[in-house]
mmCIF file of C-alpha atoms in Angstrom:
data_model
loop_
_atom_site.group_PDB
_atom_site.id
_atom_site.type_symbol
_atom_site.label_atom_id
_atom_site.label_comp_id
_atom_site.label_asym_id
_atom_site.label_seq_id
_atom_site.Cartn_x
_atom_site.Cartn_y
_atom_site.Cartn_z
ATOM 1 C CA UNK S 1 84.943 80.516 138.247
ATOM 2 C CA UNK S 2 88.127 80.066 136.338
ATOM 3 C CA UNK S 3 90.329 81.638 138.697
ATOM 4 C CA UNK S 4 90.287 82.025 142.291
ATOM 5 C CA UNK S 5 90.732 85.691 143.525
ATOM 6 C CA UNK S 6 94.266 86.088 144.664
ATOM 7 C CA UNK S 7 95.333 87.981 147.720
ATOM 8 C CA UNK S 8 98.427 89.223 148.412
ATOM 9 C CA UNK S 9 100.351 92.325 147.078
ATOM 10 C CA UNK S 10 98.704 94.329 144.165
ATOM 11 C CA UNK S 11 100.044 94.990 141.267
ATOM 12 C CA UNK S 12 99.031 97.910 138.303
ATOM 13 C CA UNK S 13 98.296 96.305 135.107
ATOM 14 C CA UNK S 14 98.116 97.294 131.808
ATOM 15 C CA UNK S 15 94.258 96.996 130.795
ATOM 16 C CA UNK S 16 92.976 97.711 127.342
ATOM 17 C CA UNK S 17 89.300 98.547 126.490
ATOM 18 C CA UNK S 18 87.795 95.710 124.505
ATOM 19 C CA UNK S 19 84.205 97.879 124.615
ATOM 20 C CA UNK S 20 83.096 100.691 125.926
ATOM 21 C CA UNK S 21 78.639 101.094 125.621
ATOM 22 C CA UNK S 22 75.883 103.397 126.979
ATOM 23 C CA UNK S 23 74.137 101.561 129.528
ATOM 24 C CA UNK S 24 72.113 104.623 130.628
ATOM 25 C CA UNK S 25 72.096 107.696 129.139
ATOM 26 C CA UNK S 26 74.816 108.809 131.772
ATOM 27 C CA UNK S 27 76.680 105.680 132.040
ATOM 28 C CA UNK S 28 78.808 103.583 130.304
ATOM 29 C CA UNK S 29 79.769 99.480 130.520
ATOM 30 C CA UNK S 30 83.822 99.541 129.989
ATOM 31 C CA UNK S 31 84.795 95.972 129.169
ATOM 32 C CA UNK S 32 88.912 95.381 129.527
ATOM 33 C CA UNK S 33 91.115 93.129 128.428
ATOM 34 C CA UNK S 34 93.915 92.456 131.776
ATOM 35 C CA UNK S 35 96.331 90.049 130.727
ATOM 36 C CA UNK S 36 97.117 87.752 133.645
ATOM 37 C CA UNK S 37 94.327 88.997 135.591
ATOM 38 C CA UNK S 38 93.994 86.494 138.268
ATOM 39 C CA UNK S 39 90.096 86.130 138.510
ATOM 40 C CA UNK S 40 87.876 87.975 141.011
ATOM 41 C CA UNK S 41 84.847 87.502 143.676
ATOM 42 C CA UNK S 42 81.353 88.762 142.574
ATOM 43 C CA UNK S 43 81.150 91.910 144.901
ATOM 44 C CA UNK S 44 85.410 93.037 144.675
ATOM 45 C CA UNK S 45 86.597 96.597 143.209
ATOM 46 C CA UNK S 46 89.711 97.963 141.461
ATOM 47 C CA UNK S 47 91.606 100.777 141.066
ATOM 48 C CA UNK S 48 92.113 102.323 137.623
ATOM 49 C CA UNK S 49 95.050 104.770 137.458
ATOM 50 C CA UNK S 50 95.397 107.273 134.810
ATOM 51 C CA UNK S 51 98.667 108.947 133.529
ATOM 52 C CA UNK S 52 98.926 111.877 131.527
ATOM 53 C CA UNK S 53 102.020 113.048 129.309
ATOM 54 C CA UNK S 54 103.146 115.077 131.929
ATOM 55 C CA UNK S 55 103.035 112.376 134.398
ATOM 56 C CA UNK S 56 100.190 113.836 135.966
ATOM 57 C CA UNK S 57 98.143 110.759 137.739
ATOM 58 C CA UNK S 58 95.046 109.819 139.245
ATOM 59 C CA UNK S 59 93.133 107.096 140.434
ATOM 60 C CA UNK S 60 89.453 106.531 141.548
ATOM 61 C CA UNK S 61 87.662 103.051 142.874
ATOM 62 C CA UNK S 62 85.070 100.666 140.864
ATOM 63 C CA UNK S 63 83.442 98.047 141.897
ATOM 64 C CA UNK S 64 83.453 95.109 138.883
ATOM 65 C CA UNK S 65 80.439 94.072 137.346
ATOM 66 C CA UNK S 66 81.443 90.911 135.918
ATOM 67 C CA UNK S 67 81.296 87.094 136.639
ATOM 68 C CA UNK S 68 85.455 86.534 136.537
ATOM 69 C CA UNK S 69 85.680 85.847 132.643
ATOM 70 C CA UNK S 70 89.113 84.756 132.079
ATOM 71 C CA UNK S 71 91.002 88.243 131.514
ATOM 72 C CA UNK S 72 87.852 90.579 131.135
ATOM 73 C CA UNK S 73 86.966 92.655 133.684
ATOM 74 C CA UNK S 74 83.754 94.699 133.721
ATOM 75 C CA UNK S 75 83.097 98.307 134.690
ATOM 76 C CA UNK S 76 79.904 100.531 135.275
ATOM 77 C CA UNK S 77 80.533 104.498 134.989
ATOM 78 C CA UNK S 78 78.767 106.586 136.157
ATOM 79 C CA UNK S 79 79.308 110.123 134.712
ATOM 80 C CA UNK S 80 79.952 112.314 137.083
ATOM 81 C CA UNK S 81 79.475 116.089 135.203
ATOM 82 C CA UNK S 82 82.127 117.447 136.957
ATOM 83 C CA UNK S 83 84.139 114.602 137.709
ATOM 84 C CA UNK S 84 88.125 114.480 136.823
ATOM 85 C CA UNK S 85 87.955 110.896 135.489
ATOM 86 C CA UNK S 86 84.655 109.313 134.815
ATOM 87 C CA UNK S 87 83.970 112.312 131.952
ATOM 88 C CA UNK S 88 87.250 110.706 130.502
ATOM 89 C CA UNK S 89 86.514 106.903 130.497
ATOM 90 C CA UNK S 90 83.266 107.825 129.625
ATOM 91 C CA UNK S 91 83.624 110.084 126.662
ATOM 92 C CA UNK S 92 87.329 109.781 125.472
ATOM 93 C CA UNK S 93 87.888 106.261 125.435
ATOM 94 C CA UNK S 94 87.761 104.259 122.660
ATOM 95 C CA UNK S 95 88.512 100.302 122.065
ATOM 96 C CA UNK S 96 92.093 99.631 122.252
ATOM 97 C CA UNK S 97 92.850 102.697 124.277
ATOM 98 C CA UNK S 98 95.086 101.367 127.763
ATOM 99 C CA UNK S 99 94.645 102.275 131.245
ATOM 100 C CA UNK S 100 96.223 101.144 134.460
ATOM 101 C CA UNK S 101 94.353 98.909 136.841
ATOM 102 C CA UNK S 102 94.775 97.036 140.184
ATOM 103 C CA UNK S 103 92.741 94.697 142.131
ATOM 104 C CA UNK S 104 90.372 92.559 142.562
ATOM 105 C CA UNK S 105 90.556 94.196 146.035
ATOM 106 C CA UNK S 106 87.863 93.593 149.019
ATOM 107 C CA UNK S 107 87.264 90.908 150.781
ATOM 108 C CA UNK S 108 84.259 91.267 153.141
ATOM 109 C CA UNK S 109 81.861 92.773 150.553
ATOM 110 C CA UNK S 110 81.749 89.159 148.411
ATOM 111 C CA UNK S 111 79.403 86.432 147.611
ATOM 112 C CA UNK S 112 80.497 82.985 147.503
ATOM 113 C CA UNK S 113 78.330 80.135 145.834
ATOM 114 C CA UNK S 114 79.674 77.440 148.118
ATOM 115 C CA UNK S 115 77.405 79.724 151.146
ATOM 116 C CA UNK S 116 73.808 77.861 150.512
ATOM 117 C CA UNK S 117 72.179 81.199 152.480
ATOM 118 C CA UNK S 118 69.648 82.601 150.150
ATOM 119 C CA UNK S 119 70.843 86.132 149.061
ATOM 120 C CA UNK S 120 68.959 89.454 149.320
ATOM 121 C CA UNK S 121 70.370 92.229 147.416
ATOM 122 C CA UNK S 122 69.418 96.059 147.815
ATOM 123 C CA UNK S 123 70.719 98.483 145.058
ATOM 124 C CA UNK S 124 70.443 102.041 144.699
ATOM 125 C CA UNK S 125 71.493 103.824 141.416
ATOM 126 C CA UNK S 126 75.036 102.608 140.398
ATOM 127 C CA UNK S 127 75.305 100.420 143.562
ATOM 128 C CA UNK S 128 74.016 97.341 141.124
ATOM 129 C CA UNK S 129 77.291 97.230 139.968
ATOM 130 C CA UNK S 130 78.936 94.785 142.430
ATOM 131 C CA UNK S 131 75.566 93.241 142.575
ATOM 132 C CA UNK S 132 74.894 92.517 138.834
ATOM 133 C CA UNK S 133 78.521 90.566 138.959
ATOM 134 C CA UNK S 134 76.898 88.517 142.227
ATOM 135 C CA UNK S 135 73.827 87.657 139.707
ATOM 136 C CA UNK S 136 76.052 86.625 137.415
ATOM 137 C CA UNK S 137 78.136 84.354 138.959
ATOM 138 C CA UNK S 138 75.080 82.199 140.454
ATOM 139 C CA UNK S 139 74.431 81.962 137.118
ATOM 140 C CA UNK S 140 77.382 81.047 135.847
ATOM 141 C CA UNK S 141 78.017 79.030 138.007
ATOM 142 C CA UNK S 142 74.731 77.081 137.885
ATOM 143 C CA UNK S 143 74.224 77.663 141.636
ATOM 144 C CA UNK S 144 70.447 77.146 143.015
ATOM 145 C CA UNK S 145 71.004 79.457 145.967
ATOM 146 C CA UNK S 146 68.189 81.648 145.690
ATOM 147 C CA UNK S 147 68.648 85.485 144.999
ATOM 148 C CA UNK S 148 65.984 88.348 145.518
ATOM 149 C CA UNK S 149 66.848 91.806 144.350
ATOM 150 C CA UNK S 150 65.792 95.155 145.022
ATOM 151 C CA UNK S 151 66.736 97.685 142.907
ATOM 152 C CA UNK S 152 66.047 102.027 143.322
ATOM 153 C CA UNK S 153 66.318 104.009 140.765
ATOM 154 C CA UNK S 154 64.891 107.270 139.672
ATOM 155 C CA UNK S 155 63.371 106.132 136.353
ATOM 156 C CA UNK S 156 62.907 103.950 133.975
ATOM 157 C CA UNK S 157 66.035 105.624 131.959
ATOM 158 C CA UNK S 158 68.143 105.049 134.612
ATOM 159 C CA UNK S 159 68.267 101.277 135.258
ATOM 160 C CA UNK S 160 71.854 99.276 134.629
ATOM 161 C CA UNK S 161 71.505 96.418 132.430
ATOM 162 C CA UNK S 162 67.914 96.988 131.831
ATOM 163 C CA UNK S 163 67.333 94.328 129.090
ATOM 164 C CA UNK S 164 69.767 91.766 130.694
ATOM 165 C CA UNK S 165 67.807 92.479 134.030
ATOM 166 C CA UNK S 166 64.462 91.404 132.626
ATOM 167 C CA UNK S 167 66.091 88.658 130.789
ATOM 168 C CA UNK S 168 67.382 86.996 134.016
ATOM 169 C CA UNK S 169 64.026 87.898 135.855
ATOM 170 C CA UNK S 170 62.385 85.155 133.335
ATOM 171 C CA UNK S 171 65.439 82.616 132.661
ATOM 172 C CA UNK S 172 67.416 82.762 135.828
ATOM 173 C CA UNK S 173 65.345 80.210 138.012
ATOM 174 C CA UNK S 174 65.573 81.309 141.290
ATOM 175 C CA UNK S 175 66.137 85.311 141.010
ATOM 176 C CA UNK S 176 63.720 87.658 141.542
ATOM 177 C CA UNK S 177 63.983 91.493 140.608
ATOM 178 C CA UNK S 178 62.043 94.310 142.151
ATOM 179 C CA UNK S 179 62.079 97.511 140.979
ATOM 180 C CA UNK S 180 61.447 100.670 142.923
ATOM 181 C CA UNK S 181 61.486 104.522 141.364
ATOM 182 C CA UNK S 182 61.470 107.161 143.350
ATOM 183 C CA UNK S 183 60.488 109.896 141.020
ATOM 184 C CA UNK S 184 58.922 108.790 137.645
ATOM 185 C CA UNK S 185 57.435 104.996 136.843
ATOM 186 C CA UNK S 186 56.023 103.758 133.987
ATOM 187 C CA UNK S 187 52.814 102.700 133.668
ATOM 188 C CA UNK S 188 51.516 99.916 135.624
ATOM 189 C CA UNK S 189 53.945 100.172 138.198
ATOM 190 C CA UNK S 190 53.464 101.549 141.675
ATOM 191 C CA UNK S 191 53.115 105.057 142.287
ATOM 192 C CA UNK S 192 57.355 106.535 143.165
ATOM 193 C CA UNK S 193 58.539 106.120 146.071
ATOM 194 C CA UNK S 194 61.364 105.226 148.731
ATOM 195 C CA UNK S 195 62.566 101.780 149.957
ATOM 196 C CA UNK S 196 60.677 101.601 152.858
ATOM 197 C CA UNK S 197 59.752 98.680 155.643
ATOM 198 C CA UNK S 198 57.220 97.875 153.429
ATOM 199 C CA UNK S 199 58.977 97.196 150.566
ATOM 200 C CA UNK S 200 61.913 94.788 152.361
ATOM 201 C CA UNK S 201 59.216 93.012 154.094
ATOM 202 C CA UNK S 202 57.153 92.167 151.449
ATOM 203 C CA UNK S 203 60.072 91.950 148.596
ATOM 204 C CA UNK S 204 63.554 90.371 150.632
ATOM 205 C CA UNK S 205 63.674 87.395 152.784
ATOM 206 C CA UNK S 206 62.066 86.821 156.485
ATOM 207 C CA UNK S 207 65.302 87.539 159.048
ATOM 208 C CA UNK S 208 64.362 83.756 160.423
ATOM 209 C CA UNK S 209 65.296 82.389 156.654
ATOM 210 C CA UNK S 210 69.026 83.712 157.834
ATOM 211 C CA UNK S 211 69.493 85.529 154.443
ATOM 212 C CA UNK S 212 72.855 86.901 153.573
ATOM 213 C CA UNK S 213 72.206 90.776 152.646
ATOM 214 C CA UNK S 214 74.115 92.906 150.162
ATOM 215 C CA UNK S 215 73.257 96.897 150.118
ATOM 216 C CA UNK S 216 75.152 99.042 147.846
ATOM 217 C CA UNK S 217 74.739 102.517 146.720
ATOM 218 C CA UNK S 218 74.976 106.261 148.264
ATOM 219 C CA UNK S 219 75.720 106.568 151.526
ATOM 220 C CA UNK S 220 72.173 107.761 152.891
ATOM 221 C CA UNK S 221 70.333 105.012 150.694
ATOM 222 C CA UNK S 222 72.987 102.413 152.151
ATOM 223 C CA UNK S 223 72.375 103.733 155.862
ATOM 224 C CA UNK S 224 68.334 104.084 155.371
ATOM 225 C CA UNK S 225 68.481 99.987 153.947
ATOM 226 C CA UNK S 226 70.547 98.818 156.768
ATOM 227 C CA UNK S 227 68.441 100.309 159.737
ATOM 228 C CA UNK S 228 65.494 99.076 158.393
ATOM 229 C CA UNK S 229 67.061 95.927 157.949
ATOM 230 C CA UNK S 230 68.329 95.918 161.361
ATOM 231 C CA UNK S 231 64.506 96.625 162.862
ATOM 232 C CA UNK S 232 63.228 94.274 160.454
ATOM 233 C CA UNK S 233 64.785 91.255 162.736
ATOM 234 C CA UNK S 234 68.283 90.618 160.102
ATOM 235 C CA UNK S 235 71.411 89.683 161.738
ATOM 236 C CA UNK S 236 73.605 92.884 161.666
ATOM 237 C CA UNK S 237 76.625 90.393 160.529
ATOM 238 C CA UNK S 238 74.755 89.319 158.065
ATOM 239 C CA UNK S 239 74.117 93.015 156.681
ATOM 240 C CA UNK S 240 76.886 93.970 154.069
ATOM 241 C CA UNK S 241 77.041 97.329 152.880
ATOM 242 C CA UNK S 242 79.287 99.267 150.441
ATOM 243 C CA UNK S 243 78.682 102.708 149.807
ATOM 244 C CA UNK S 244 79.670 105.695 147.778
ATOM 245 C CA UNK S 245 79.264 109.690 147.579
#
């Protein structure tokens, strides 16, 4: 990592998009450029504020899905149909367009590589988000901390960063990635269903390995993982959960 997170008072900072891509059919990767952006932790969120003419304003919470790059910051979108601002960074902007943004923020929620704990991560949906910039950094960092992810999603269609996913899942020694649909698979794959016992047993780490555990995604999904992490034998302290909807 270039830059260590800073703490401290926020600031808003002018961002600009550098790219803005499907990564699902409902969901787009917004790339920024944040000049004097003062680095992030893989798991950290920001704020994005936006103004209109009539100094109308609103704000709404992402978590980043970048290694910290220098002074690019990644975001994951989810469009929300009748949402007030992810229809707009979604559909309306365009490279060079500017928005207001302030962070990293969090501080709980993080993965450092200097923590030699091997890392189980549970995502559901959009919840990879934080998670994807946690792959990242171990790999951008060169760390040998081993990483197991589970990931939910409804189909196919809807995993993040499908292609860089099974890229990693054959170059990234160390990381393994576990999918789990709940409605529609494709073929070969197991029958849909729900993270269950079964599934963390046989697919995260044994509580006695003292794994450090990362669940994001809707708040149900978030609570569901946890409890069964819980009865599974895993240090509650050790459970970290972020959560949305």
């Amino acid at each position: 990592m270039a830059r260590a997170a800073v703490s401290g008072r926020l600031t808003w900072r002018v961002a600009s998009v550098a790219e803005n891509r499907a990564i699902t059919a409902s969901a787009r990767s917004l790339v920024f450029d944040v000049p004097g952006w003062p680095g992030h932790l893989p798991g950290q969120h920001v704020d994005v504020r936006l103004t209109a003419e009539d100094g109308y304003s609103v704000q709404r919470s992402y978590s980043i899905a970048s290694a910290a790059n220098g002074d690019r910051v990644e975001l994951a979108v989810q469009r929300v149909a009748d949402g007030e601002v992810s229809p707009y960074l979604c559909d309306v902007l365009n490279a060079g367009d500017q928005v207001e943004l302030r962070g990293p923020v969090g501080g709980w929620f993080v993965w450092r590589a200097t923590d030699p704990a091997p890392v189980l991560l549970v995502a559901g949906g959009s919840g990879i988000a934080p998670l994807m910039a946690m792959i990242r950094s171990r790999a951008e960092q060169g760390s040998r901390v081993p990483f197991r992810l589970v990931y939910s999603v409804r189909t196919p269609q809807d995993v993040y960063f499908a292609d860089e996913l099974r890229q990693r899942a054959r170059e990234d020694a160390g990381l393994d990635v576990h999918l789990v649909y709940t409605r529609e698979a494709p073929e070969g794959a197991p029958a849909p269903k729900r993270i269950g016992v079964a599934t963390l047993n046989t697919h995260g780490w044994p509580p006695d390995f003292t794994p450090n555990c990362f669940v994001c995604g809707p708040t149900g999904f978030v609570e569901a993982v946890a409890d069964i992490l819980v009865a599974l034998g895993h240090d509650p302290r050790r459970v970290r959960t972020e959560r949305f909807g």
